[in-house]
Structures are given as C-alpha cells and as structure tokens.
Amino acid sequence: MTQQATCDIGLIGLAVMGENLALNIASRGYSIAVYNRTTSVTDAFTSGRGKQPTVVGCHTLADLVAALKPPRKVMMMVKAGPAVDDLIKTLTPLLTKGDVLIDGGNTLPSDTDRRTREVEAAGLLYIGTGVSGGEEGALKGPSLMPGGSPAAWPLVKPIFQAIAAKVGPQGDIPCCDWVGPRGAGNYVKMVHNGIEYGDMQLICEAYWLLKHGAGLTNPELAQVFAAWNRGDLDSYLIEITRDIFTAKDPDTGAFLVDLILDKAGAKGTGKWMSQLALDLGVPSTLVTEAVYARCLSALKDARVRASQVLQGPDMANRGDKAEFVEQVRQALYASKIASYAQGFVQLAAAAKEQDWPLDYASIAMMWRGGCIIRARFLDRIAAAYRAKPDLENLMLAPYFTDALAKAQQAWRHVVATAATIGVPVPAFMSALAYYDGYRHANLPANLLQAQRDYFGAHTYERTDKPGTFHSEWLDLRKPVT
Ligand code: 2AM
C-alpha cells in the first residue's frame, strides 16, 4: 500500500498510552499515522476507537514514514529499553535529514543522552519526552516534558502544546515546555515520578496514623481528605484518596480499600531517582524511604510471621481527635515541602553535572496540570523560582520558610506520637530529619571525620585554619577515668 504524505505526525506502539495519545492528537485537528508491531492491534484500533478520517493505520514502518509530511515526526510509545534502540535502528534509514524521532516512554535519562547523540550523528533530530497523567491524561491532556535536540522543539511545539493539559486563570497555559538538551526531559519525568512516590507514601502514612492513632473510619477519612483538598494540600492524589475511601466492592459491599492486599508494586522510576541521587551525592531521602517502604510492604509473609513475635505499644493515640487530624495535615504539608525541595535540589545537581540550563519555574508549571503530582502548591513553587531562579533550596524561599516554621510544632508532635504509639512513618520522620539536618550550621560530622582519620588516616579539615590534617590519635588519646 503506498501512502500519501499527508499526516502531521506518526505514532508507533498502540498500547493504551499510545492509543490515547493518538486520539488526543487527532482530536486537536492533527492527522496521525499509526503503527503497531502486531498488525491486528493496529487494525482493531483503526476500526474501533481510532476510526476517524485523520487517523491512518499503517502495516509497515515504511508505510508509516511514507504517510508523513516532511520534516517527519515519529513518536515511539513502546516498551522502554532495547525496543526503542531496535526501532531507531530500523527507522533511521527510512528517514531523511531533519526528521524527528521522539521517545515517549519512561526512559532512563542516560539512554536518551546516548540516543540523542547517535540519532543526531545520523543527521536526524531526537526527543525523549516525559509523558505523565496515566491513561486519562494521555487522552485528555498530559503533562509533557520534552528534552533532546533543541532544533526539534520548534517542529513539535505546536502539536505538543496543543495536546498538553492547560492551566492558569484562562486555562491557556500548556503543561509542556522545552526542558533542555539530551536526557533532561526524561530526568525531569523521573524526578516527577520520584516525587510522586514520596507524595503517595506520605499520604499512606497520614492514613495509617488517622486510622490507628485517631480511629477514623473510611467515611471519616473521606471527609478529612475532602477538607484537606480544599486547602494547601489541594492536589490530584489527595482528591483520588478521598474518593478511594468512599468506594465499595460491588460483590461484598465492603470498602474496597480494606480488601486490597498491602503489598506494593513498582516499575522502577523511583528506584532510578534514588540511585542517581546516590551517584550525585544529594540526599533525596523521601523518594528513597518511599521505595524502601514499598520493598518492606512486599515482604508480606515475613511481616505476618514477625507480627506474632515482635512487640510494640498500643497504637491508639488518646489525644483530641480533631486536633490530631489537623496536626497530621500540617505534618503532611511540611513533609511535602521537604520532599519537593529534595526533588529540585537533585534536578539542580544533575543540571550542573550535565550542563543543562534548566528553568525550575517552568518545570513546576509543567507539573501544575495533567500529571499525577498536579497540585495547587506548584504555583507557589513556580513563584519561588521566578523570584529567585538560582534558589538553593525550596525551603529557603520565604513563603516555604514561613510555612515550615508554622507547621513544625505539629510536625514534631506527629512524628513523636507515631514513635510513641508504634505507627511506622518513615517518610514523615525522614522529612523532619532532613529539615533539622539542613537547618543546622553544625552537625556531628566533626566526630565522624575524627573516626575516619583515627582508623584510616582519611584526614580532616579544621574550623580554625585552612589545610588538610592528620593526627596520630593513639599518641593523643588519654586514659578515661
Ligand atoms: P505489540 O502490540 O506488538 O506487543 C507496549 O508493550 C507497546 O510496545 C505495544 O504496542 C508493543 O507492541 C510495543 N512493542 C514492544 N516491543 C516492541 C518492539 N521491539 N518493537 C516494536 N514495538 C514494540
């Protein structure tokens, strides 16, 4: 079948995200050619949800390329990893100089770095874009975080900004802008996912405290989350949590949430963020605690056995219920600020290492709508970075410094209560420890350096004079009486 070059963009991979993105693109007035490795999937789509004059089904990659207007734009929505490299290899000889290859998967930023260089060396342009918002976002308006070859951006910008979620008073600010060169878009998406891990873990800890500490029922929890969603915590994740506490299982009539096995899964982007934070030497403790909390949850059988052996206190908190709910809200808000602060610090460290000129206010606005971490609070983050583009840490922006100062008493009370009644709140605790660690001009690392120098001659610096020092600790030590 010979195609006429009439389509604005091509899309490969018709799993649910690919299908929905294709329908979104078609709904904005663009014509789109689609291809899937398994042909029956393409045919099912083009005779079903994709049965539209502007959606053209293709059975070969050559047909797909032939259907596109130059400069051609081909978006790959396939499984991240070797499948993307295979496709690039097959597509490269079919394309011409100046055409654009786009990867919309959750790709490791270093893979996009490499592919950008390889594809550019072949005379083509490359984009690795974050796509967030799940199935519904893909269909109605995702958050898009593109990075790669800067020359590709003007070519895809109209389509990307047309299909992205919109925010702002007039609903006309697209949650999509150019992030930066090479893997910058995928890195921003990875940090988005890591922050999402932290947000979800914090919400789960708040739930457990309210359930076991304050004895709240599911309908009461729904009310609490509904109220929280009207204030500073207003966000998609708080909103869906509210709804989850109202949902009943059609078969048993019980609350569905109570029937779900407490064993969490993960696809790996949170783990990547933790691993890369360790490589950079920045403390992204919230995402790391969230990843570990999922690992611990997965040890269900071991926990069931241990629950018969290991002892703990009575989990009930005897204080005033309404007061405790408000304290948990404040602890959640403060922890969330610390978590986002860590995410932006990691972005800045990666940007410095990779030489990416990142615009943090713009990144906050890309996350303002469409994606899973969308929240009103991102307006404040954008404002903080607009006021001070080189802000060292979000916690130092006056608005957030003040918010943390106001919340800290409740935050400390909640963490102390959790420790006393034995409710595990690793993310709340880790967030508070980060806040307390960061705000101290002095930490006990003087002792740590002494220990390192004592056993390993690792040397230390001094506070009273410059230079590097080593001491003969065995000679200096005195008997302790
Ligand atoms: P399939 O329907 O033929 O399996 C998510 O897995 C999507 O990625 C699916 O559309 C799948 O196509 C596609 N996919 C996975 N591996 C691929 C590969 N090596 N080449 C092309 N498409 C691939």
XYZ file of C-alpha atoms and ligand atoms in Angstrom, residues 12-15 36-38 41 77-79 83 86-87, ligand 1:
37
model
C 4.322 3.683 16.936
C 3.011 1.440 19.714
C -0.706 1.189 20.289
C -0.838 0.018 23.887
C 1.880 -1.320 15.912
C 4.276 -4.262 15.688
C 1.347 -6.660 15.945
C -3.700 -4.291 17.135
C 5.262 4.717 22.525
C 6.819 1.291 23.028
C 8.267 -0.532 25.981
C 12.728 -1.983 21.809
C 15.673 -1.589 17.702
C 13.112 0.850 16.351
P 2.878 -5.284 20.439
O 1.403 -4.958 20.487
O 3.268 -5.825 19.109
O 3.330 -6.141 21.587
C 3.762 -1.765 24.746
O 4.338 -3.001 25.016
C 3.817 -1.483 23.247
O 5.153 -1.590 22.791
C 2.988 -2.407 22.407
O 2.339 -1.622 21.428
C 4.023 -3.336 21.799
O 3.657 -3.877 20.559
C 5.162 -2.391 21.617
N 6.470 -3.034 21.489
C 7.141 -3.740 22.446
N 8.319 -4.159 21.968
C 8.426 -3.699 20.708
C 9.422 -3.776 19.699
N 10.575 -4.440 19.920
N 9.170 -3.179 18.507
C 8.028 -2.525 18.298
N 7.049 -2.398 19.209
C 7.238 -2.980 20.387
